[in-house]
Tab-separated table of C-alpha atoms in Angstrom:
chain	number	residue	atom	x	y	z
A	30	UNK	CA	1.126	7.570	-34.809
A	31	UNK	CA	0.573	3.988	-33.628
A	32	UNK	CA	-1.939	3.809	-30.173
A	33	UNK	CA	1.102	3.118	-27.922
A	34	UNK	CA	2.821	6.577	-28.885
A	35	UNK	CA	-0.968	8.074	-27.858
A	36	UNK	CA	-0.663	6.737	-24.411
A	37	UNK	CA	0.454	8.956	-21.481
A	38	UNK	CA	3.473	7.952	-20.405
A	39	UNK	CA	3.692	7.583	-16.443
A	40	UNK	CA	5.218	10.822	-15.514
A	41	UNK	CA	2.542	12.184	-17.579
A	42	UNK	CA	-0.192	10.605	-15.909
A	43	UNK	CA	1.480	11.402	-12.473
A	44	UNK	CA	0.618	14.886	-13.345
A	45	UNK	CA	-2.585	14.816	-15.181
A	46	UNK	CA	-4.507	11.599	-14.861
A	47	UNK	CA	-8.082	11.591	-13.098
A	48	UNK	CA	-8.061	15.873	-13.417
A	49	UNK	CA	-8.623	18.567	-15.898
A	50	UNK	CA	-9.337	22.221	-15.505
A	51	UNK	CA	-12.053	22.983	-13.480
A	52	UNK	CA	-15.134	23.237	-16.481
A	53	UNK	CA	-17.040	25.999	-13.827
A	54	UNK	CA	-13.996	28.264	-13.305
A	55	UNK	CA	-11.328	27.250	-15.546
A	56	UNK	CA	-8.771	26.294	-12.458
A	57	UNK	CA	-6.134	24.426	-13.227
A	58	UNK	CA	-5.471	22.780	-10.149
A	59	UNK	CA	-8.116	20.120	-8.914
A	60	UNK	CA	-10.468	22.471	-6.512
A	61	UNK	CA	-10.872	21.124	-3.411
A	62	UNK	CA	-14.415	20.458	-2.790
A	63	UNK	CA	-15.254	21.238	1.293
A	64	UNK	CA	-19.106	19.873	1.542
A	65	UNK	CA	-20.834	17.164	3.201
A	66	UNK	CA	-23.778	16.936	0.692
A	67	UNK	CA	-24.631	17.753	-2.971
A	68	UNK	CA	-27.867	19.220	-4.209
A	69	UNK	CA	-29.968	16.652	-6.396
A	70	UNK	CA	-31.498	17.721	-9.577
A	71	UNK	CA	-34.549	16.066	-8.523
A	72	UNK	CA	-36.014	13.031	-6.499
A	73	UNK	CA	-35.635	10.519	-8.925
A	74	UNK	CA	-32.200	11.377	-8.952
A	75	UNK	CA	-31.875	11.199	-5.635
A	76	UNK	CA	-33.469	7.380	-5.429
A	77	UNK	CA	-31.275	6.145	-8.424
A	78	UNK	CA	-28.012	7.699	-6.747
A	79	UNK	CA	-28.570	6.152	-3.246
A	80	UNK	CA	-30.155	2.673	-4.833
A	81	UNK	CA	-26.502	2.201	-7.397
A	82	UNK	CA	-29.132	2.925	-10.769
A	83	UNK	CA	-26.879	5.937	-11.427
A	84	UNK	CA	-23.822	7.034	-10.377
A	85	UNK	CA	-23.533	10.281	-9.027
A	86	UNK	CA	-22.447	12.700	-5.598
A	87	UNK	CA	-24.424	12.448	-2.949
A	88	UNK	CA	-22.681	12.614	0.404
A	89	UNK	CA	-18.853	12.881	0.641
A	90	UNK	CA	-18.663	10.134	2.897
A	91	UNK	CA	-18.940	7.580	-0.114
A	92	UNK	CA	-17.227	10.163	-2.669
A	93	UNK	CA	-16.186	13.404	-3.420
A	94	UNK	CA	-15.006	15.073	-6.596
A	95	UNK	CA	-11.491	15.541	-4.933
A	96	UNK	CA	-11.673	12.588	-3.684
A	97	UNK	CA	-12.693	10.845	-7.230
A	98	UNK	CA	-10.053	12.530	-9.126
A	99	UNK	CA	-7.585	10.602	-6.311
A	100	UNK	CA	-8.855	7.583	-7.080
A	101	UNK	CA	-8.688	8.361	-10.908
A	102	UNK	CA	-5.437	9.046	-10.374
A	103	UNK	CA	-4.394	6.128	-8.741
A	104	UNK	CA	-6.210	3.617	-10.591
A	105	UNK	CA	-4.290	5.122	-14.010
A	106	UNK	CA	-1.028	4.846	-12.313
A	107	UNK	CA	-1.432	1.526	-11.634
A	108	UNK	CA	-3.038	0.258	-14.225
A	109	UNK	CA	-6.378	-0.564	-12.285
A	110	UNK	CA	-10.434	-0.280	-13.502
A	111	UNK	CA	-11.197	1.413	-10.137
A	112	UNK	CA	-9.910	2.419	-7.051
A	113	UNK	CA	-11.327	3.329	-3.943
A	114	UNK	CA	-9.449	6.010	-1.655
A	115	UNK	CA	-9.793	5.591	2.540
A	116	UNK	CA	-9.102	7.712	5.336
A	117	UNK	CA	-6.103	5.374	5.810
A	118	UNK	CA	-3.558	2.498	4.366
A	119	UNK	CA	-4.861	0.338	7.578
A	120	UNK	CA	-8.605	1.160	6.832
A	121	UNK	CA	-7.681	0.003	3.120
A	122	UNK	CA	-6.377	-3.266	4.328
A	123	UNK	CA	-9.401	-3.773	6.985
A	124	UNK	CA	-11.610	-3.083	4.244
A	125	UNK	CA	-10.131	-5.611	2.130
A	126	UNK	CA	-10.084	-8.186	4.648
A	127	UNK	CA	-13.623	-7.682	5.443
A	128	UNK	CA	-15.317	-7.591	1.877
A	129	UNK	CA	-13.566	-10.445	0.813
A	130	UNK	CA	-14.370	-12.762	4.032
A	131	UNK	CA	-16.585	-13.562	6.578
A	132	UNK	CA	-16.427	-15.199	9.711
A	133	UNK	CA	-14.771	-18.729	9.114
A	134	UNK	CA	-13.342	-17.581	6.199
A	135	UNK	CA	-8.977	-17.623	5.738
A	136	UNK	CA	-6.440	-16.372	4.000
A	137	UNK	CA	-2.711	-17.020	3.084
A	138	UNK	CA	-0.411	-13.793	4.412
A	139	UNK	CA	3.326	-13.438	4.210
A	140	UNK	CA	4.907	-14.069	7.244
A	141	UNK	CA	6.920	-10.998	6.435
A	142	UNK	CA	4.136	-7.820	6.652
A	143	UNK	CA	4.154	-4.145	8.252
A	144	UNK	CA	3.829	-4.469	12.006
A	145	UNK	CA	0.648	-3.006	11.922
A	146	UNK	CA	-0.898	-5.083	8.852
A	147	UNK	CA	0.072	-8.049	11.141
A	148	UNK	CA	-1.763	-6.655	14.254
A	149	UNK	CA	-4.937	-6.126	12.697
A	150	UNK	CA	-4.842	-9.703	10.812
A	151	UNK	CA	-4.141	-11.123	14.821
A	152	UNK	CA	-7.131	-8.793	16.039
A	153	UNK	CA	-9.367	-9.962	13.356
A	154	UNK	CA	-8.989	-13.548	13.748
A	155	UNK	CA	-9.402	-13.330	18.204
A	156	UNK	CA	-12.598	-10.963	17.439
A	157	UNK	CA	-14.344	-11.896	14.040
A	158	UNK	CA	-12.913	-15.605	13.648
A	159	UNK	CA	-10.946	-14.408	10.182
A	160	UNK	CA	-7.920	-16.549	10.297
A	161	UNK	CA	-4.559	-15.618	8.363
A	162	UNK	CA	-2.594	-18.498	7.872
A	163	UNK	CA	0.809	-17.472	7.421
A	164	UNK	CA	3.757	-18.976	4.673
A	165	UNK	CA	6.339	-20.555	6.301
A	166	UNK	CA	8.691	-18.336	3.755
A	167	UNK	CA	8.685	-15.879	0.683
A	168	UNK	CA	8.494	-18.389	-2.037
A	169	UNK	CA	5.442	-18.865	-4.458
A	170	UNK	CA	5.849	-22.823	-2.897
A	171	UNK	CA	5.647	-21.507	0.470
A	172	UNK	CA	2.400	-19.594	-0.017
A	173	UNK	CA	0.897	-22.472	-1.964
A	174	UNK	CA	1.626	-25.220	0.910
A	175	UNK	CA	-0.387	-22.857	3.031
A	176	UNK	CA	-3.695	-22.753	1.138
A	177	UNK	CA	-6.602	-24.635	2.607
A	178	UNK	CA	-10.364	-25.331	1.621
A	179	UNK	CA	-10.955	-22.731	3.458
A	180	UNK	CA	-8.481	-20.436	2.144
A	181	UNK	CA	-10.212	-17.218	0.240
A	182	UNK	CA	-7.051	-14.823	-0.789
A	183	UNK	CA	-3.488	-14.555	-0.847
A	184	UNK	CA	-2.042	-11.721	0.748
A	185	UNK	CA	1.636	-9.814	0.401
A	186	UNK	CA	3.332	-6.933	-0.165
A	187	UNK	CA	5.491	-6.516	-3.040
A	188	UNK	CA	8.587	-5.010	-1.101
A	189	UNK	CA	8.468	-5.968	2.368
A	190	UNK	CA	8.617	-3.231	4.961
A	191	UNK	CA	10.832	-3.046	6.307
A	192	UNK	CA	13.919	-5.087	5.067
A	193	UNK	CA	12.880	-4.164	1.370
A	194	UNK	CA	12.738	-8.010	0.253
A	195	UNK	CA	11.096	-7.671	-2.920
A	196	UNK	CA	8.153	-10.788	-3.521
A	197	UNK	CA	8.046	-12.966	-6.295
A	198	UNK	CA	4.768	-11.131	-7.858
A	199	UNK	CA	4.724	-12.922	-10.752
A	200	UNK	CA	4.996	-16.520	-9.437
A	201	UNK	CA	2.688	-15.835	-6.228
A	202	UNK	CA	0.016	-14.840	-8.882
A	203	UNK	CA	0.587	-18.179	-10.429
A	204	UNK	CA	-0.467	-19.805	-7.377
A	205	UNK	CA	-3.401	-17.686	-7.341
A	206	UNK	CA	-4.888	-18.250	-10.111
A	207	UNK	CA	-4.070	-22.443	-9.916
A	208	UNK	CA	-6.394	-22.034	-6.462
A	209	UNK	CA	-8.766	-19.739	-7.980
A	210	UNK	CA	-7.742	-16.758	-5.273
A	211	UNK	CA	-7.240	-13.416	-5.420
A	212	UNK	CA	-4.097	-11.871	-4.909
A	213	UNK	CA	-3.762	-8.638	-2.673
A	214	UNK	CA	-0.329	-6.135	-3.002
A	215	UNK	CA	0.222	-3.762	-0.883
A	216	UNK	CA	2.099	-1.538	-2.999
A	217	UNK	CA	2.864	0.827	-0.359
A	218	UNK	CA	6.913	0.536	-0.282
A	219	UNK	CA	7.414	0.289	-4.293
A	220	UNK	CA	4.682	2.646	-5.247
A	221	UNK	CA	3.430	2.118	-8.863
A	222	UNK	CA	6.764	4.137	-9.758
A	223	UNK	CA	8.884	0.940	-8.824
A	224	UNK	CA	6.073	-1.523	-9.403
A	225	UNK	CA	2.664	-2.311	-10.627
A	226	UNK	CA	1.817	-5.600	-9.310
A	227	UNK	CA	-1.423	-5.783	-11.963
A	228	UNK	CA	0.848	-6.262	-14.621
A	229	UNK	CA	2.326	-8.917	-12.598
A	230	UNK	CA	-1.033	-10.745	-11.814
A	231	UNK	CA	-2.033	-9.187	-8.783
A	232	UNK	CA	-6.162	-8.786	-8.504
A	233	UNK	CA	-6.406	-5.948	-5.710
A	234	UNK	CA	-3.486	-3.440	-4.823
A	235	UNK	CA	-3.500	-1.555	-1.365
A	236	UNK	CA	-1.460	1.693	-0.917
A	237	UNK	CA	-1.049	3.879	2.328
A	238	UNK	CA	-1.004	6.941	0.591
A	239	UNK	CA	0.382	8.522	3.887
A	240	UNK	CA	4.154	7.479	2.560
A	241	UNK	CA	5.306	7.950	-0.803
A	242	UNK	CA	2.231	9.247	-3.113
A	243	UNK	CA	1.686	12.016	-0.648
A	244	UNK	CA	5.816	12.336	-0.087
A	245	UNK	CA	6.016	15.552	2.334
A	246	UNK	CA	4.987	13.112	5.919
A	247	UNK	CA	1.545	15.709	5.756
A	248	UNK	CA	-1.273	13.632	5.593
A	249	UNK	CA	-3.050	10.301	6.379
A	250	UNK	CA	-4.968	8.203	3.964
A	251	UNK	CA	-5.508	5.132	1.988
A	252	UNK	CA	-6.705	3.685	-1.355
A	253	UNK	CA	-7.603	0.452	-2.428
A	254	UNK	CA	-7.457	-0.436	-6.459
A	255	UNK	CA	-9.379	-3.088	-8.001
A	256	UNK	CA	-8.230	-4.651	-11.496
A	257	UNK	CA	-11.123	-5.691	-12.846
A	258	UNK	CA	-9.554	-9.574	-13.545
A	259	UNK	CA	-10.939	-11.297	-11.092
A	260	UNK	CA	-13.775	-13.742	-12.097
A	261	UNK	CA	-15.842	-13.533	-8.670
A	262	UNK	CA	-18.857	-15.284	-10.104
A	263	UNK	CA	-16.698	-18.677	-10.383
A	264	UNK	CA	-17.019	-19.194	-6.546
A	265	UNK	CA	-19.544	-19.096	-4.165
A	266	UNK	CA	-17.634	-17.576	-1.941
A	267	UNK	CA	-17.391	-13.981	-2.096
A	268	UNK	CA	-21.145	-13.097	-1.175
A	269	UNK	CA	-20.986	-9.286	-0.721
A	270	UNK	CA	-19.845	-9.356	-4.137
A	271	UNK	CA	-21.761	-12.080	-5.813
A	272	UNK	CA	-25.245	-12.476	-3.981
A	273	UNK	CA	-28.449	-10.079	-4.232
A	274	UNK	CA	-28.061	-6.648	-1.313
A	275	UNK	CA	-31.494	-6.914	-0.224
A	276	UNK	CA	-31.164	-2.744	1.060
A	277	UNK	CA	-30.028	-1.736	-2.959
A	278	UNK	CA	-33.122	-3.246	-4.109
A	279	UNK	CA	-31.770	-6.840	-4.769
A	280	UNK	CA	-28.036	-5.631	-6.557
A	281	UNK	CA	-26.601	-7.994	-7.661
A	282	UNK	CA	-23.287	-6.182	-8.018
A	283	UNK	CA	-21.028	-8.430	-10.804
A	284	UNK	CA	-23.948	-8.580	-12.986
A	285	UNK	CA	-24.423	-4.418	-13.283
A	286	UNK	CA	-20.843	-3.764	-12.021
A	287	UNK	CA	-18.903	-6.954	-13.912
A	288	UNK	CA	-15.784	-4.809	-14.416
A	289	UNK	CA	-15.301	-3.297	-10.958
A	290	UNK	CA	-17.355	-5.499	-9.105
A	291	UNK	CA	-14.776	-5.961	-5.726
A	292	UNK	CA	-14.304	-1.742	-5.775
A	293	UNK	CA	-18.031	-1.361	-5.988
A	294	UNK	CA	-18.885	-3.654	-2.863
A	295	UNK	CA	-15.716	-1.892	-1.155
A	296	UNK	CA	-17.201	1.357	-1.259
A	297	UNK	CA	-21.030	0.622	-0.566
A	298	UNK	CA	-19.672	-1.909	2.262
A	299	UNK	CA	-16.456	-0.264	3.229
A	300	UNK	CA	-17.663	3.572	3.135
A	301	UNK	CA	-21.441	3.746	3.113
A	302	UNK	CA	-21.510	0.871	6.183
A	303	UNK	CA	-18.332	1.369	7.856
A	304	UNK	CA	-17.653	5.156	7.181
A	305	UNK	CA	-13.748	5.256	6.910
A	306	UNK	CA	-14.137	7.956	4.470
A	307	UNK	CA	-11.427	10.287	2.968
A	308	UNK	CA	-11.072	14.405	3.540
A	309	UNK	CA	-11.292	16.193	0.298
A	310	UNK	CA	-7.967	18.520	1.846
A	311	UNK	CA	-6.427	14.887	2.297
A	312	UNK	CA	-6.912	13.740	-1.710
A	313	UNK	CA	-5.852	17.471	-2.613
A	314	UNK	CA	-2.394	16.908	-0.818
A	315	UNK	CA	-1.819	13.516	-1.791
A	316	UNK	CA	-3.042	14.176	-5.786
A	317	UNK	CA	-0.207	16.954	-5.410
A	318	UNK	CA	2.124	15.108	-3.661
A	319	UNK	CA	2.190	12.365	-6.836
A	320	UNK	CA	2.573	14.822	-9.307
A	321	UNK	CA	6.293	14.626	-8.940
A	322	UNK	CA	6.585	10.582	-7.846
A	323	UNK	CA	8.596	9.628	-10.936
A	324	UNK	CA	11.172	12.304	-9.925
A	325	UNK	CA	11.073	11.487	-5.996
A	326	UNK	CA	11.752	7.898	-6.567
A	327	UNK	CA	14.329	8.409	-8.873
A	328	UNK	CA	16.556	10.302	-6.042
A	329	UNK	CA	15.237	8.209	-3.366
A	330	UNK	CA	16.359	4.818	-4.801
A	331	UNK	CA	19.508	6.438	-5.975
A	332	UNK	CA	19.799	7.507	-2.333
A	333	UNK	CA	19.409	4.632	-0.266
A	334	UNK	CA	21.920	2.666	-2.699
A	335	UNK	CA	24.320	4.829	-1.646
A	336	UNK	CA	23.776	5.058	2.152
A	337	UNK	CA	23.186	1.289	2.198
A	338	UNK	CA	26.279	0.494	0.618
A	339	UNK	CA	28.079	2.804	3.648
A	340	UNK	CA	26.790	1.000	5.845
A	341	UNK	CA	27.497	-2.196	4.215
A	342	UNK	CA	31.272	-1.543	4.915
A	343	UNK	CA	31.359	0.311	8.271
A	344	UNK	CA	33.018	-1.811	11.236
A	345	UNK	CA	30.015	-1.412	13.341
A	346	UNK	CA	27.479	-2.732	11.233
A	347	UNK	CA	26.928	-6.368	11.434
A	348	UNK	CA	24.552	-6.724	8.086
A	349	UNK	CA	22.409	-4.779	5.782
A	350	UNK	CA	19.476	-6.265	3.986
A	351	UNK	CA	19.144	-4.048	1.168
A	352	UNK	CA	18.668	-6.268	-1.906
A	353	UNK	CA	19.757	-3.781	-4.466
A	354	UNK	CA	23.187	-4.073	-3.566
A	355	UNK	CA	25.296	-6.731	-5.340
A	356	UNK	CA	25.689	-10.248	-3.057
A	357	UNK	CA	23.024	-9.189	-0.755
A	358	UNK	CA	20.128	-12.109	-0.721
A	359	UNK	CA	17.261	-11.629	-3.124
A	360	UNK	CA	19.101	-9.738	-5.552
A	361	UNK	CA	18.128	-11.512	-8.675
A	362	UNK	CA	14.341	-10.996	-7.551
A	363	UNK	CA	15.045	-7.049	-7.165
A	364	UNK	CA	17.028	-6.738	-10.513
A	365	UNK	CA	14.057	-8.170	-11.906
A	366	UNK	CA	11.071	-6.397	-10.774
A	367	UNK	CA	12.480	-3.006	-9.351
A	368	UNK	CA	15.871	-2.551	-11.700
A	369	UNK	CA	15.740	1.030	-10.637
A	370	UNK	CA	16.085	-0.122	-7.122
A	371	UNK	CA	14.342	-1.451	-4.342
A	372	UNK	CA	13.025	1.553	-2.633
A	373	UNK	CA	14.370	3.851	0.145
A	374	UNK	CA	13.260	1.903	3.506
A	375	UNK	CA	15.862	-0.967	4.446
A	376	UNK	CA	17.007	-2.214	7.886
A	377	UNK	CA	20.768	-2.797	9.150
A	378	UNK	CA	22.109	-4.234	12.558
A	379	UNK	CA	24.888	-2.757	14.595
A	380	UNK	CA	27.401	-5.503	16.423
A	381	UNK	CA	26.588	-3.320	19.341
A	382	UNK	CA	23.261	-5.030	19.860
A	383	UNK	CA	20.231	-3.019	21.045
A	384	UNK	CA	22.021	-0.704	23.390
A	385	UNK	CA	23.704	0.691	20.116
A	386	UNK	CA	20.901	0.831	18.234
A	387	UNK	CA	19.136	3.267	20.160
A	388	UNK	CA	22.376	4.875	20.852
A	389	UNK	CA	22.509	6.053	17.020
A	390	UNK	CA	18.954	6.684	16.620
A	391	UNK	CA	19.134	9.456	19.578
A	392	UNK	CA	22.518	10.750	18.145
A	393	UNK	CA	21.602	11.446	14.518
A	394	UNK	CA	20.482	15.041	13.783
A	395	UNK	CA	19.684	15.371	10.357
A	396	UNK	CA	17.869	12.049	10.290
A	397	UNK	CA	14.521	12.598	12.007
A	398	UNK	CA	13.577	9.500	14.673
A	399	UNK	CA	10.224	9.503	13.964
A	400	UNK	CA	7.917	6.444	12.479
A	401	UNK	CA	6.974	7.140	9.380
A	402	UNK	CA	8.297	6.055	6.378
A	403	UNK	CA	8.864	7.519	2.244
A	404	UNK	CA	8.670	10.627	3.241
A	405	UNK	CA	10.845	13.322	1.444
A	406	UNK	CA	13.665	13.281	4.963
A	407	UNK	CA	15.199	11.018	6.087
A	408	UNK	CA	13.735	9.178	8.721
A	409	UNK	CA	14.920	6.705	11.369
A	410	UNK	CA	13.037	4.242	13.546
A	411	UNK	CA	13.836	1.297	16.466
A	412	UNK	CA	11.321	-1.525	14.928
A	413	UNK	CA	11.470	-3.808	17.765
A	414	UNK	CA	10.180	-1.111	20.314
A	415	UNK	CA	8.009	0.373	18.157
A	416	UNK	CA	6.356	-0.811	14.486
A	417	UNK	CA	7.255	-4.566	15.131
A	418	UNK	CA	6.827	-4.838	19.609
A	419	UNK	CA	3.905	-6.821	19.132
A	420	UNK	CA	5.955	-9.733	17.113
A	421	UNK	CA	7.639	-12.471	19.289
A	422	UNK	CA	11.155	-12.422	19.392
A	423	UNK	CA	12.000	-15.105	17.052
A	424	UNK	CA	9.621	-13.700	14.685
A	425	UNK	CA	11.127	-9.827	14.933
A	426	UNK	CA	14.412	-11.774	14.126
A	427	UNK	CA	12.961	-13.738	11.044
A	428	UNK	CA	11.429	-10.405	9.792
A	429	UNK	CA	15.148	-8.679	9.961
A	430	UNK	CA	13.630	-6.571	13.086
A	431	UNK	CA	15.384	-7.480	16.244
A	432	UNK	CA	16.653	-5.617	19.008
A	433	UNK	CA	19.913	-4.727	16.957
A	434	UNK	CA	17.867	-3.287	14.001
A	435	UNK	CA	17.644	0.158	12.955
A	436	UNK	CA	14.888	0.844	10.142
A	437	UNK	CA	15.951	3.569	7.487
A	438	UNK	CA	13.701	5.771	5.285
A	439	UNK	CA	16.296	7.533	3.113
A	440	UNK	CA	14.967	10.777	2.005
A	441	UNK	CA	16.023	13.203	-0.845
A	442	UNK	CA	18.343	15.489	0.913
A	443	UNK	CA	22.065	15.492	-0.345
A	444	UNK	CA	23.082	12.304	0.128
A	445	UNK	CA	26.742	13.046	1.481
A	446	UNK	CA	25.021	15.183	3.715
A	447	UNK	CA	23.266	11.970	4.791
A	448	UNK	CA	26.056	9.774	4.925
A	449	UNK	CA	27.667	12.590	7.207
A	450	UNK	CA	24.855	12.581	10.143
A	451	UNK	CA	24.854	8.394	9.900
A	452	UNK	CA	28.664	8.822	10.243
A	453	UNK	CA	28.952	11.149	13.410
A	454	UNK	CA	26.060	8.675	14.775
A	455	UNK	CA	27.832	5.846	14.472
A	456	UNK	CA	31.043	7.386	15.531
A	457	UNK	CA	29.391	8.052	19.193
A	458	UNK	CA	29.018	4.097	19.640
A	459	UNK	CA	31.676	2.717	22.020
């Protein structure tokens, strides 16, 4: 049997990667483990835990065994050396943001992001002087005319929420590594189902576990992965990572952490300092929620295809932007990197405008109108009144989010049932 053939396979790892029966009980299922603190063997274990000399529990803000077997998880699925789980998918990207830079510091972003990943970057540069210079477009070329001297990552997501526009991972990474950057994913929309941006080059992939790893819309949460490629000693740049922590005894963290060295100053900067930590109930759901992700996506992207392509040839629809049907614009990009199909969340525009936009929204039934997205139903949304309000108007219309635009998360119901409620919806517009 050649070493390949001994490899999990992903499903497999979606169910039993980062667990194993419980060795104390023999439980199957991960326990979940509801404490704040953990009893140490003795005081010397105690100082080496707390000063990095030994790994080890200590207080479940900065881990948890539920929590660990999450990140595990997580970091198997997408191919990572670590990953770091948060309370949230906006407390992964903060975190991010703020172990990689410090005041002064910039980085190149998408111009094309989740409404709220764009709020924060605007809130961070007004308050802590941590400037996002955005692309002028999608292209590798685009995001390499933005880079600067002071330029200190690259920053995208690998299917854009929410008109599912699916990056050039591959040739962004390029320009990465030309500039000597790292490149952050958020993964969120493809999940490591659909993609796994390390494999493409990516250095540090952000999920919000609250959509499709969890699936059922119950909990909140976040996880950052770190893969381990990044050379952070080359620059002189990345000090919470490079130079001596003078409260861990002079760490030094890539020279006793060389492998996960950006997870490792996440979590003692990110959770020990900032606190964003996750619930052990939180990591149960979500570690539950993946074990069927292979199967969800599957129906989901087979799904949306369908209801997309409705759409696509209803009367009262003025465009779709769903790339994983043929002619629509970036389809050779989506045939390459998500061949199974783009996802579940697109946007479409009625001719109607915005009074018939939020004239369906109210009159669907089955479809829920509510905000968030991968969930197992079918969700609906208004972006330019809610996710997107804080974009200007040409920029709402550049991101495929203006007044017109209705935001889909297809869900796993029956999908003529689907099709039906979008029909009687649209059949109530004048």
């Amino acid at each position: 049997m050649s070493a390949d053939s001994r490899t999990p396979r992903f499903a497999t790892q979606a169910i039993h990667a980062g667990a194993a029966p419980d060795p104390a009980t023999g439980a199957r299922v991960q326990p979940i483990y509801f404490t704040n603190g953990f009893v140490f063997d003795s005081t010397e274990q105690a100082a080496d835990i707390f000063a990095m000399r030994r790994t080890g529990f200590s207080y479940s803000r900065g881990s948890n065994p539920t929590v660990a077997a999450l990140e595990r998880r997580v970091a198997a699925l997408e191919g990572a050396k670590a990953a770091i789980a948060v309370s949230s998918g906006q407390s992964a990207v903060l975190l991010v943001l703020m172990t990689l830079m410090k005041s002064g510091d910039a980085y190149v972003a998408s111009p094309r992001l989740f409404g709220g990943s764009l709020g924060l970057m605007r809130r961070l540069d007004g308050r802590y002087d941590l400037k996002p210079q955005f692309a002028k477009g999608l292209t590798p070329e685009d995001f390499e005319a933005a880079i600067t001297p002071e330029t200190r990552a690259i920053v995208c997501e690998s299917i854009v929420n929410p008109c599912a526009t699916v990056m050039d991972l591959e040739g962004i990474a390029a320009v990465a590594r030309r500039h000597g950057l790292p490149l952050v994913v958020d993964n969120t929309l493809a999940s490591p189902a659909l993609i796994r941006p390390i494999a493409y080059g990516a250095d540090i992939v952000v999920h919000s576990t609250s959509k499709f790893l969890g699936g059922s819309g119950q909990t909140i949460g976040g996880v950052i992965c770190d893969a381990g490629s990044f050379d952070w000693t080359k620059s002189g740049h990345y000090n919470l990572i490079t130079e001596p922590w003078p409260d861990y005894d002079g760490l030094v963290i890539t020279e006793r952490f060389p492998e996960i060295a950006f997870g490792v100053a996440c979590r003692l900067f990110g959770l020990r300092d900032l606190g964003p930590g996750l619930s052990p109930m939180n990591a149960f759901l979500t570690l539950t929620g993946i074990e069927t992700l292979p199967l969800r996506m599957e129906r989901h992207c087979a799904n949306a295809r369908a209801v997309a392509a409705y759409l696509k040839d209803h009367p009262k629809v003025a465009w779709v932007s769903y790339p994983g049907l043929p002619g629509q614009p970036g389809e050779a990009l989506a045939a390459r990197y998500v061949p199974q199909g783009p996802g579940s969340i697109f946007t479409f525009a009625l001719k109607g405008g915005e009074p018939a936009a939020l004239k369906f929204i109210t009159s669907l039934e089955l479809v829920s109108h509510l905000v968030n997205i991968g969930e197992i139903k079918s969700l609906a949304i208004h972006p330019a009144t809610t996710t997107h309000r804080q974009l200007a108007a040409d920029e709402r219309a550049a991101a495929c989010v203006g007044p017109e635009t209705v935001r889909l998360s297809i869900g796993l119901e029956t999908v003529e049932d689907i099709i039906a409620d979008i029909e009687q919806a649209l059949a109530r517009l004048d």
